[in-house]
Amino acid sequence: MAAIESFDNIYLDLSKEHGKCRFAETGLGWKPVGGGDTFTLDQGNIGGAQWSRAAKGYEIKILQRNSGIIQLDGFQQEDYERLSKIFKNWYSTNLENKEHSLRGWNWGKAEFGKAELTFNVQNRPAFEIPYSEISNTNLAGRNEIAVEFAVGEGGKPGQNGATPGKGKKASAGKDQMVEMRFYIPGTTTRKEAEGGDAGSDADEEEKNAVTLFYDTLIEKAEIGESAGDTIATFLDVLHLTPRGRFDIDMYDTSFRLRGKTYDYKIQYEAIKKFMVLPKPDEVHYLLCIGLDPPLRQGQTRYPFLVMQFKTDEEVTLDLNLPEEDLNEKYKGKLESHYEQPLHSVVAQIFRGLAGKKILSPAKNFQTHRAQSGIKCSIKASEGFLYCLEKAFMFVPKPATYIAYDQTQSITFSRVGGAVSALSTFDITVHMKGGGNSQFSNINREDLKGLEDFFQYKGLRVKNEIDEDANMLAAAMRAEDMASSDEEVVQNKADRGSADEDEESVDEDFQADSDSDVAEEYDSNHESDGSGSGESDVDNEVDDDEDEEMEDAEEEEEERPKKKKKTG
């Protein structure tokens, strides 16, 4: 047998690129064909090996002594005899031929091994899940448990089997499975749950099977645990996104959220943004943590964590860190003792451990009430919009972050058809890549301040409110002029036939009647004569006048009555 055995077109841990695998007496190595980092594994770290069918042919699964698993896929069936001699002679390990169950049943038995969770159907493995690929688990129902897989960005091969972290295998494929759920009814004992003999634990108390599965998986996959002790713990912290109260355990490289139903373990390297925002009620502070990849809760993704703290809540805290680490690793980042408001302490510790800059609202913008947050809404969800130095931030739900450099233009518009159209307005942010976000029901008094701030930041602003106001004013002026003309015409029409009375002459009026009346009451009327002849003439005249008056009255009754003249 040669000192070195080589195999081509071999894939390491579901890698996207194949490479060359070489076996020697001191161990094995793998190098991608396109060049890159080489993976090596010493002979002393090989604890076992299995041969089975896989996606690209046949696979060798190497169980490491430090509980890790290495998968080499792409071998041919005729390579089995050759590889079996390599492992037996050089590594003192039998290459076990393991057949998988191909029945396709979804009902079987889960067994917890040293490095992986195996789902067996009729005593044959249907699939295996390495603990290194499990990022979280939660009880999703009465008898149901959800197992979440790590979503990583891929890792570089390590030396002597070292892996860069969880999610390395899953990130190699184009599509990734992110969650699997198990239905586990009934009761069982811990030994039986771990795959032991049920008869040897007769005296052990039986517990809910799904709860035992949950506890065992957390322990095996080291979910919620981190290297070293807890540096700081904050109890019963209110979270607005996702909703609930969680205890926060902060470790050296990660932090853990422990709730009544869900537990999460989040690496500090997943934190992309960290913001401290004062709430407009002047009673609370909001701490927003941007995550990539986002936090998952079933089918829901949370790209932001939003915590709420009371402004006047003080805390006294001593960090659980040795003096050497404080003076060397965290020098200038963390302090050994804190006695400050709770939101400030949490923010400083996150900044020190995660190494992220704390973002805050822009100093050159305030609302008409001298606050940083603007009350508004996205569709039916009410919240607060903050103008940061380089982005918008809407909290709490849906938490929305929009960078200024991704903004094409901003439009101010009035609420269409709303009763409060004169007191509120909307902002529509148009993105460069397409799409837009609308923030509604903003107080009208903040319009000027927002417009000045956006122009100061060099953003394109279109104010449709002023355009609508100008158009409305012009329309109102035209309407006023039209209404004034109609009012003049209407006033004239209301007078009826009075206009005719001003210009027409009354035919019944006799101008000579004035002189007759004057003669009757003239001072010389009686002295002019007292003879009977004159009196007879007067009587005849009176009779004639009476007849004329009666005729005039009859004519008035026959004529239509005229309207009275109004002054």
Coordinates of C-alpha atoms in Angstrom, one line a residue:
M1 CA 0.0 0.0 0.0
A2 CA 1.3 3.4 -1.0
A3 CA 2.2 6.0 1.7
I4 CA -0.5 8.4 0.4
E5 CA -3.9 7.5 -1.1
S6 CA -5.7 10.2 -3.2
F7 CA -9.3 10.6 -4.3
D8 CA -10.6 13.3 -6.7
N9 CA -14.0 15.0 -6.9
I10 CA -14.7 14.8 -3.2
Y11 CA -16.9 17.3 -1.4
L12 CA -16.2 18.4 2.2
D13 CA -19.3 19.0 4.4
L14 CA -21.6 19.7 1.5
S15 CA -19.2 22.2 0.0
K16 CA -20.1 24.0 -3.2
E17 CA -16.7 23.1 -4.8
H18 CA -15.2 19.7 -5.0
G19 CA -11.6 19.0 -4.2
K20 CA -8.9 16.4 -3.8
C21 CA -8.8 14.3 -0.6
R22 CA -5.6 12.6 0.5
F23 CA -5.1 9.9 3.2
A24 CA -1.8 9.3 5.0
E25 CA -0.7 7.4 8.1
T26 CA -0.7 10.7 10.1
G27 CA -4.1 11.8 9.1
L28 CA -6.1 13.1 6.1
G29 CA -6.4 16.4 4.2
W30 CA -8.7 18.1 1.7
K31 CA -8.1 21.0 -0.7
P32 CA -10.5 22.6 -3.1
V33 CA -9.6 22.2 -6.7
G34 CA -10.0 25.9 -7.4
G35 CA -7.5 26.8 -4.6
G36 CA -8.1 27.9 -1.1
D37 CA -7.7 26.9 2.5
T38 CA -6.8 23.3 3.2
F39 CA -8.7 21.2 5.8
T40 CA -6.6 18.7 7.8
L41 CA -7.5 16.1 10.5
D42 CA -5.0 14.3 12.6
Q43 CA -5.0 10.5 13.1
G44 CA -5.5 10.9 16.9
N45 CA -8.8 12.9 16.4
I46 CA -10.5 10.1 14.4
G47 CA -12.9 8.3 16.7
G48 CA -15.0 6.4 14.2
A49 CA -16.1 6.2 10.5
Q50 CA -19.2 5.2 8.7
W51 CA -19.8 4.4 5.0
S52 CA -23.2 5.1 3.4
R53 CA -25.1 6.3 0.4
A54 CA -25.2 10.1 0.0
A55 CA -26.2 12.9 -2.4
K56 CA -23.2 12.6 -4.7
G57 CA -22.4 8.9 -4.5
Y58 CA -21.1 7.4 -1.3
E59 CA -20.0 9.2 1.8
I60 CA -17.6 8.7 4.7
K61 CA -18.7 10.2 7.9
I62 CA -15.9 10.6 10.4
L63 CA -16.8 11.0 14.1
Q64 CA -14.2 13.1 15.9
R65 CA -13.1 12.5 19.4
N66 CA -14.0 16.1 20.3
S67 CA -17.7 15.4 19.3
G68 CA -17.4 16.9 15.8
I69 CA -18.5 15.3 12.5
I70 CA -16.7 15.4 9.2
Q71 CA -18.5 14.4 6.0
L72 CA -16.6 13.5 2.8
D73 CA -19.0 12.9 -0.2
G74 CA -18.4 11.8 -3.8
F75 CA -16.7 8.4 -3.4
Q76 CA -17.6 5.5 -5.8
Q77 CA -18.9 2.1 -4.6
E78 CA -15.7 0.3 -5.6
D79 CA -13.7 2.6 -3.3
Y80 CA -15.1 0.9 -0.2
E81 CA -12.5 -1.9 0.0
R82 CA -9.7 0.5 -0.5
L83 CA -10.9 2.9 2.2
S84 CA -11.8 0.2 4.6
K85 CA -8.1 -1.0 4.6
I86 CA -6.9 2.6 5.0
F87 CA -9.0 3.2 8.2
K88 CA -8.2 -0.3 9.6
N89 CA -4.5 -0.2 9.0
W90 CA -3.6 3.5 9.5
Y91 CA -6.3 4.7 12.0
S92 CA -7.2 1.5 13.8
T93 CA -10.9 2.1 13.0
N94 CA -13.4 -0.1 11.3
L95 CA -15.3 1.6 8.4
E96 CA -18.8 0.6 9.3
N97 CA -21.2 0.1 6.4
K98 CA -24.5 1.8 7.4
E99 CA -27.7 1.5 5.4
H100 CA -30.4 4.2 5.6
S101 CA -34.1 3.6 5.8
L102 CA -35.8 4.3 2.4
R103 CA -39.4 3.6 3.4
G104 CA -40.2 7.3 3.6
W105 CA -42.1 7.0 6.9
N106 CA -42.5 10.1 9.0
W107 CA -43.0 8.1 12.2
G108 CA -40.0 6.7 14.0
K109 CA -37.8 7.1 17.1
A110 CA -35.3 9.9 17.8
E111 CA -32.0 8.9 19.4
F112 CA -29.4 11.3 20.8
G113 CA -25.9 10.3 19.9
K114 CA -22.6 11.8 20.9
A115 CA -22.4 14.3 18.0
E116 CA -25.8 14.1 16.2
L117 CA -29.5 13.5 16.5
T118 CA -30.6 10.4 14.6
F119 CA -34.2 9.7 13.4
N120 CA -34.6 5.9 13.0
V121 CA -37.3 4.0 11.2
Q122 CA -37.3 0.3 11.9
N123 CA -33.9 0.5 13.5
R124 CA -32.4 2.2 10.4
P125 CA -31.5 5.8 10.3
A126 CA -33.7 7.9 8.0
F127 CA -31.6 11.1 8.6
E128 CA -29.2 12.6 11.0
I129 CA -28.8 16.1 12.3
P130 CA -25.4 17.2 13.7
Y131 CA -25.7 19.2 16.9
S132 CA -23.4 21.8 15.3
E133 CA -26.2 22.7 12.8
I134 CA -28.9 23.3 15.5
S135 CA -29.1 26.9 16.6
N136 CA -32.3 26.8 18.7
T137 CA -35.3 24.8 19.8
N138 CA -38.6 25.8 21.3
L139 CA -41.8 24.1 22.5
A140 CA -44.2 25.0 19.7
G141 CA -47.3 23.3 21.2
R142 CA -48.5 20.8 23.7
N143 CA -46.8 17.8 22.1
E144 CA -44.8 19.6 19.4
I145 CA -41.2 20.9 19.4
A146 CA -39.5 23.1 16.8
V147 CA -35.8 22.6 15.9
E148 CA -34.2 25.6 14.2
F149 CA -31.1 25.2 12.1
A150 CA -28.2 27.7 11.9
V151 CA -28.1 29.9 8.9
G152 CA -24.5 30.8 8.4
E153 CA -22.5 32.5 5.6
G154 CA -20.3 29.5 5.1
G155 CA -17.0 28.9 6.8
K156 CA -13.4 28.3 5.9
P157 CA -12.0 24.8 6.5
G158 CA -10.1 24.6 9.7
Q159 CA -7.0 23.0 11.0
N160 CA -7.3 19.6 12.7
G161 CA -11.0 19.4 12.3
A162 CA -11.7 22.9 13.7
T163 CA -15.0 24.4 12.5
P164 CA -15.8 28.1 12.3
G165 CA -19.2 27.8 13.9
K166 CA -22.7 26.6 13.5
G167 CA -24.3 26.8 10.1
K168 CA -21.2 25.9 8.2
K169 CA -22.6 22.8 6.5
A170 CA -26.1 24.3 5.7
S171 CA -24.7 27.5 4.2
A172 CA -23.0 25.5 1.4
G173 CA -26.3 24.9 -0.5
K174 CA -28.4 27.3 -2.5
D175 CA -31.5 26.3 -0.5
Q176 CA -31.4 25.8 3.2
M177 CA -33.8 24.1 5.6
V178 CA -34.3 26.4 8.5
E179 CA -36.8 24.5 10.8
M180 CA -38.1 21.0 11.5
R181 CA -40.9 20.1 13.9
F182 CA -41.4 16.9 15.8
Y183 CA -44.6 15.6 17.3
I184 CA -43.8 13.7 20.5
P185 CA -46.9 12.5 22.5
G186 CA -47.0 10.6 25.7
T187 CA -44.6 10.2 28.6
T188 CA -41.2 8.6 29.0
T189 CA -38.0 8.6 31.1
R190 CA -34.7 10.4 30.5
K191 CA -32.8 7.2 29.8
E192 CA -35.4 6.0 27.2
A193 CA -35.4 9.5 25.6
E194 CA -31.6 9.3 25.2
G195 CA -31.9 5.8 23.6
G196 CA -31.2 3.7 26.7
D197 CA -33.0 0.5 27.8
A198 CA -36.5 1.2 29.1
G199 CA -36.3 -1.7 31.6
S200 CA -33.3 -0.3 33.4
D201 CA -35.0 2.8 34.6
A202 CA -38.1 1.3 36.2
D203 CA -37.6 3.5 39.3
E204 CA -37.1 6.7 37.4
E205 CA -40.0 9.1 37.3
E206 CA -41.8 9.4 34.0
K207 CA -42.1 12.9 32.4
N208 CA -43.7 14.5 29.4
A209 CA -41.9 13.1 26.4
V210 CA -41.7 16.4 24.5
T211 CA -40.3 18.2 27.5
L212 CA -37.6 15.6 28.0
F213 CA -36.7 15.8 24.3
Y214 CA -36.5 19.6 24.6
D215 CA -34.3 19.5 27.7
T216 CA -32.0 16.8 26.3
L217 CA -31.6 18.6 23.0
I218 CA -30.7 21.9 24.7
E219 CA -28.0 20.0 26.7
K220 CA -26.6 18.1 23.8
A221 CA -26.6 20.9 21.3
E222 CA -25.4 23.4 23.9
I223 CA -28.2 25.8 23.1
G224 CA -28.1 28.8 25.4
E225 CA -24.7 28.0 26.7
S226 CA -21.5 29.7 25.9
A227 CA -17.9 29.3 26.7
G228 CA -17.2 30.8 30.1
D229 CA -19.6 32.2 32.7
T230 CA -22.3 34.8 32.3
I231 CA -20.8 38.3 32.2
A232 CA -24.0 40.1 33.1
T233 CA -27.7 39.2 33.5
F234 CA -30.8 41.4 33.2
L235 CA -34.1 40.0 34.4
D236 CA -37.6 40.4 33.0
V237 CA -36.8 42.9 30.2
L238 CA -39.8 44.0 28.2
H239 CA -39.5 43.4 24.5
L240 CA -41.9 45.0 22.0
T241 CA -40.5 43.0 19.1
P242 CA -40.9 40.0 19.5
R243 CA -43.5 40.7 22.1
G244 CA -42.9 39.4 25.6
R245 CA -40.6 39.5 28.6
F246 CA -37.1 37.9 28.4
D247 CA -34.2 37.5 30.7
I248 CA -30.9 38.5 29.0
D249 CA -27.8 36.5 29.7
M250 CA -24.7 38.1 28.2
Y251 CA -21.6 36.0 27.4
D252 CA -18.3 36.6 25.8
T253 CA -19.3 35.9 22.2
S254 CA -23.1 35.7 22.4
F255 CA -26.2 36.6 24.4
R256 CA -29.2 34.6 25.3
L257 CA -32.9 35.6 25.6
R258 CA -34.8 33.3 28.0
G259 CA -38.6 33.6 27.9
K260 CA -41.5 31.5 29.2
T261 CA -42.0 29.9 25.8
Y262 CA -39.0 30.7 23.5
D263 CA -35.3 30.8 24.1
Y264 CA -32.8 32.4 21.7
K265 CA -29.1 32.3 21.5
I266 CA -27.7 35.1 19.3
Q267 CA -24.0 35.7 18.3
Y268 CA -22.7 39.2 18.7
E269 CA -21.4 39.0 15.1
A270 CA -25.0 38.9 14.0
I271 CA -25.6 42.4 15.4
K272 CA -25.4 44.9 12.5
K273 CA -27.0 48.0 14.1
F274 CA -27.6 49.2 17.7
M275 CA -29.8 52.2 18.4
V276 CA -30.9 54.0 21.6
L277 CA -34.1 56.0 21.0
P278 CA -35.9 58.2 23.5
K279 CA -39.6 57.6 23.4
P280 CA -41.8 60.8 22.9
D281 CA -43.6 60.1 26.2
E282 CA -40.4 61.1 28.0
V283 CA -40.9 58.1 30.3
H284 CA -39.2 55.3 28.3
Y285 CA -36.2 54.5 26.2
L286 CA -36.2 52.1 23.3
L287 CA -33.1 49.9 22.5
C288 CA -33.2 48.5 18.9
I289 CA -30.8 45.8 17.8
G290 CA -30.6 45.0 14.1
L291 CA -29.8 41.3 13.3
D292 CA -28.6 39.6 10.2
P293 CA -29.6 36.8 9.9
P294 CA -32.9 37.8 11.5
L295 CA -34.4 36.1 14.6
R296 CA -37.0 33.4 13.7
Q297 CA -40.1 32.5 15.6
G298 CA -41.9 29.9 13.6
Q299 CA -42.7 31.4 10.2
T300 CA -42.1 34.9 11.4
R301 CA -38.7 36.7 11.0
Y302 CA -37.6 39.5 13.3
P303 CA -34.8 41.6 11.8
F304 CA -34.9 43.9 14.8
L305 CA -35.1 43.4 18.6
V306 CA -36.9 46.3 20.3
M307 CA -36.5 46.6 24.1
Q308 CA -38.2 49.1 26.3
F309 CA -36.8 50.5 29.6
K310 CA -38.0 53.1 32.0
T311 CA -36.0 56.3 32.0
D312 CA -35.7 56.6 35.8
E313 CA -35.0 52.9 36.5
E314 CA -31.5 52.7 38.0
V315 CA -29.3 49.6 38.4
T316 CA -26.1 48.7 40.2
L317 CA -24.1 46.0 38.5
D318 CA -20.7 44.4 38.8
L319 CA -19.5 42.5 35.7
N320 CA -18.4 38.9 36.1
L321 CA -15.0 39.5 34.4
P322 CA -11.4 39.0 35.7
E323 CA -9.3 42.1 36.0
E324 CA -7.0 40.8 33.3
D325 CA -9.7 40.8 30.7
L326 CA -11.0 44.2 31.8
N327 CA -7.5 45.7 31.5
E328 CA -6.5 44.0 28.3
K329 CA -9.3 42.6 26.1
Y330 CA -12.0 45.1 27.1
K331 CA -9.9 48.1 28.0
G332 CA -11.8 51.3 27.4
K333 CA -14.9 49.3 26.4
L334 CA -16.2 48.0 29.7
E335 CA -16.1 48.9 33.3
S336 CA -16.1 46.7 36.3
H337 CA -18.9 48.5 38.1
Y338 CA -22.0 50.3 36.9
E339 CA -24.4 52.5 38.8
Q340 CA -26.5 54.2 36.1
P341 CA -29.9 54.1 34.5
L342 CA -30.7 50.6 33.3
H343 CA -31.0 51.4 29.6
S344 CA -27.6 53.1 29.7
V345 CA -26.0 50.1 31.3
V346 CA -27.4 47.6 28.8
A347 CA -26.4 49.8 25.9
Q348 CA -22.8 50.2 27.2
I349 CA -22.3 46.5 27.8
F350 CA -23.7 45.6 24.3
R351 CA -21.4 48.2 22.8
G352 CA -18.4 46.8 24.7
L353 CA -19.1 43.1 24.0
A354 CA -20.4 43.4 20.4
G355 CA -18.1 46.2 19.4
K356 CA -20.9 48.1 17.6
K357 CA -21.4 51.9 17.6
I358 CA -24.5 53.2 19.3
L359 CA -26.7 55.2 16.9
S360 CA -29.0 58.0 18.2
P361 CA -31.4 60.5 16.7
A362 CA -30.0 63.4 14.7
K363 CA -29.2 66.5 16.8
N364 CA -30.4 69.0 14.2
F365 CA -34.0 67.7 14.1
Q366 CA -36.8 68.0 16.7
T367 CA -40.5 67.9 16.5
H368 CA -42.7 70.9 17.3
R369 CA -42.7 69.6 20.9
A370 CA -38.9 69.5 21.1
Q371 CA -38.8 65.6 20.8
S372 CA -37.0 63.2 18.6
G373 CA -39.7 60.8 17.7
I374 CA -42.6 61.6 15.4
K375 CA -45.9 59.8 16.1
C376 CA -47.2 58.2 12.9
S377 CA -48.3 54.9 11.4
I378 CA -47.4 52.3 8.8
K379 CA -50.8 51.1 7.5
A380 CA -52.7 50.2 10.6
S381 CA -49.6 49.9 12.9
E382 CA -48.9 53.0 15.0
G383 CA -45.4 53.8 16.1
F384 CA -42.7 56.4 16.1
L385 CA -40.5 57.6 13.3
Y386 CA -36.9 58.7 14.1
C387 CA -34.6 60.7 11.8
L388 CA -31.1 59.4 12.5
E389 CA -27.9 60.8 11.0
K390 CA -27.9 58.4 8.1
A391 CA -31.3 56.7 8.1
F392 CA -35.0 56.6 9.1
M393 CA -36.0 54.2 11.8
F394 CA -39.6 53.3 12.6
V395 CA -40.4 51.4 15.8
P396 CA -41.8 49.2 17.3
K397 CA -43.7 47.1 14.8
P398 CA -43.0 46.6 12.0
A399 CA -39.5 47.8 12.8
T400 CA -38.3 49.6 9.6
Y401 CA -34.8 50.9 8.7
I402 CA -34.3 53.0 5.6
A403 CA -30.9 54.5 4.8
Y404 CA -30.8 57.9 3.2
D405 CA -28.4 56.8 0.5
Q406 CA -31.1 54.3 -0.6
T407 CA -33.7 57.0 -0.9
Q408 CA -34.5 58.4 -4.3
S409 CA -37.1 61.1 -3.2
I410 CA -39.5 62.0 -0.5
T411 CA -43.1 63.2 -1.1
F412 CA -45.3 65.1 1.3
S413 CA -49.0 64.7 0.6
R414 CA -52.3 65.4 2.3
V415 CA -54.5 62.6 3.6
G416 CA -57.0 61.9 0.9
G417 CA -60.6 62.2 2.0
A418 CA -59.8 62.4 5.7
V419 CA -61.6 64.6 8.1
S420 CA -58.2 65.6 9.7
A421 CA -56.7 66.5 6.3
L422 CA -55.8 70.0 7.5
S423 CA -54.0 68.8 10.6
T424 CA -52.1 65.7 9.4
F425 CA -50.1 64.7 6.3
D426 CA -48.3 61.6 4.9
I427 CA -44.7 61.0 3.9
T428 CA -43.9 58.6 1.1
V429 CA -40.2 57.5 0.7
H430 CA -39.4 56.3 -2.8
M431 CA -36.5 53.9 -2.9
K432 CA -33.8 53.8 -5.6
G433 CA -34.3 50.1 -6.2
G434 CA -38.0 50.5 -6.6
G435 CA -40.9 50.3 -4.1
N436 CA -41.8 52.8 -1.4
S437 CA -42.7 53.2 2.3
Q438 CA -45.4 55.4 3.5
F439 CA -45.7 57.0 7.0
S440 CA -49.2 58.4 7.7
N441 CA -51.0 60.7 10.1
I442 CA -48.0 63.0 10.9
N443 CA -48.8 66.2 12.7
R444 CA -49.1 69.2 10.4
E445 CA -46.9 71.3 12.6
D446 CA -43.9 69.0 11.9
L447 CA -44.0 69.6 8.2
K448 CA -41.6 72.6 8.1
G449 CA -39.1 70.9 10.4
L450 CA -39.0 67.7 8.3
E451 CA -38.8 69.5 5.0
D452 CA -35.8 71.6 6.3
F453 CA -34.1 68.5 7.7
F454 CA -34.4 66.5 4.5
Q455 CA -33.1 69.4 2.4
Y456 CA -30.2 69.7 4.9
K457 CA -29.4 66.1 4.2
G458 CA -29.5 66.6 0.5
L459 CA -32.7 64.6 -0.1
R460 CA -35.0 65.3 -3.0
V461 CA -38.3 66.6 -1.6
K462 CA -41.6 67.1 -3.3
N463 CA -44.2 69.0 -1.3
E464 CA -47.6 68.2 -2.8
I465 CA -49.4 69.9 0.2
D466 CA -48.3 73.4 -0.9
E467 CA -49.3 72.7 -4.5
D468 CA -52.7 71.4 -3.4
A469 CA -53.0 74.5 -1.1
N470 CA -52.3 76.9 -4.1
M471 CA -54.7 75.1 -6.3
L472 CA -57.3 75.1 -3.6
A473 CA -56.8 78.8 -3.0
A474 CA -57.2 79.6 -6.7
A475 CA -60.3 77.4 -6.8
M476 CA -61.8 79.2 -3.8
R477 CA -61.1 82.6 -5.3
A478 CA -62.9 81.6 -8.5
E479 CA -65.7 80.2 -6.5
D480 CA -66.0 83.4 -4.5
M481 CA -66.2 85.5 -7.6
A482 CA -68.8 83.3 -9.2
S483 CA -70.9 83.2 -6.0
S484 CA -70.8 87.1 -5.7
D485 CA -72.1 87.4 -9.3
E486 CA -74.9 84.9 -8.5
E487 CA -75.7 86.8 -5.3
V488 CA -76.2 90.1 -7.2
V489 CA -78.5 88.4 -9.7
Q490 CA -80.3 86.6 -7.0
N491 CA -80.9 89.8 -5.0
K492 CA -82.4 91.4 -8.0
A493 CA -84.7 88.5 -8.7
D494 CA -85.9 88.4 -5.1
R495 CA -87.3 91.9 -5.5
G496 CA -90.1 90.5 -7.7
S497 CA -92.0 93.2 -9.7
A498 CA -90.6 96.0 -7.5
D499 CA -88.2 96.9 -10.3
E500 CA -91.1 97.4 -12.7
D501 CA -92.8 99.7 -10.1
E502 CA -89.8 101.9 -10.1
E503 CA -89.9 102.5 -13.8
S504 CA -93.7 102.2 -14.7
V505 CA -96.4 104.9 -14.3
D506 CA -99.6 104.3 -12.3
E507 CA -102.4 105.0 -14.7
D508 CA -105.0 105.3 -11.9
F509 CA -103.1 108.2 -10.4
Q510 CA -104.7 111.6 -11.1
A511 CA -102.5 114.7 -10.8
D512 CA -105.5 117.1 -10.6
S513 CA -106.8 115.5 -7.4
D514 CA -104.3 117.4 -5.4
S515 CA -105.8 120.7 -6.5
D516 CA -109.3 119.5 -5.7
V517 CA -108.4 118.6 -2.2
A518 CA -106.6 121.9 -1.8
E519 CA -109.7 123.8 -2.9
E520 CA -111.9 121.9 -0.5
Y521 CA -109.8 123.0 2.4
D522 CA -109.0 126.4 1.0
S523 CA -109.5 129.3 3.3
N524 CA -111.6 131.2 0.8
H525 CA -113.8 128.2 0.0
E526 CA -116.8 129.3 2.1
S527 CA -116.5 133.1 1.5
D528 CA -116.7 132.8 -2.3
G529 CA -120.6 132.3 -2.2
S530 CA -123.4 130.9 -0.2
G531 CA -126.2 130.7 -2.9
S532 CA -128.1 127.6 -3.7
G533 CA -126.9 127.6 -7.3
E534 CA -123.4 127.0 -6.2
S535 CA -124.4 124.3 -3.8
D536 CA -126.2 122.4 -6.4
V537 CA -123.2 122.5 -8.6
D538 CA -121.1 121.3 -5.8
N539 CA -123.6 118.4 -5.1
E540 CA -123.5 117.4 -8.8
V541 CA -119.7 117.5 -8.7
D542 CA -119.8 115.3 -5.5
D543 CA -122.1 112.8 -7.2
D544 CA -119.9 112.6 -10.2
E545 CA -116.9 112.1 -8.0
D546 CA -118.7 109.3 -6.1
E547 CA -119.6 107.5 -9.3
E548 CA -116.0 107.8 -10.5
M549 CA -114.7 106.4 -7.2
E550 CA -117.1 103.5 -7.4
D551 CA -116.0 102.8 -11.0
A552 CA -112.3 103.0 -9.9
E553 CA -113.0 100.5 -7.1
E554 CA -114.7 98.1 -9.5
E555 CA -111.7 98.4 -11.9
E556 CA -109.3 97.7 -9.0
E557 CA -111.2 94.5 -8.1
E558 CA -110.9 93.3 -11.7
R559 CA -107.2 94.1 -12.0
P560 CA -104.6 91.7 -10.5
K561 CA -103.1 93.0 -7.3
K562 CA -99.6 94.3 -7.5
K563 CA -96.9 93.4 -5.0
K564 CA -96.1 95.9 -2.4
K565 CA -93.0 97.9 -3.1
T566 CA -90.2 97.2 -0.6
G567 CA -87.9 100.0 0.3

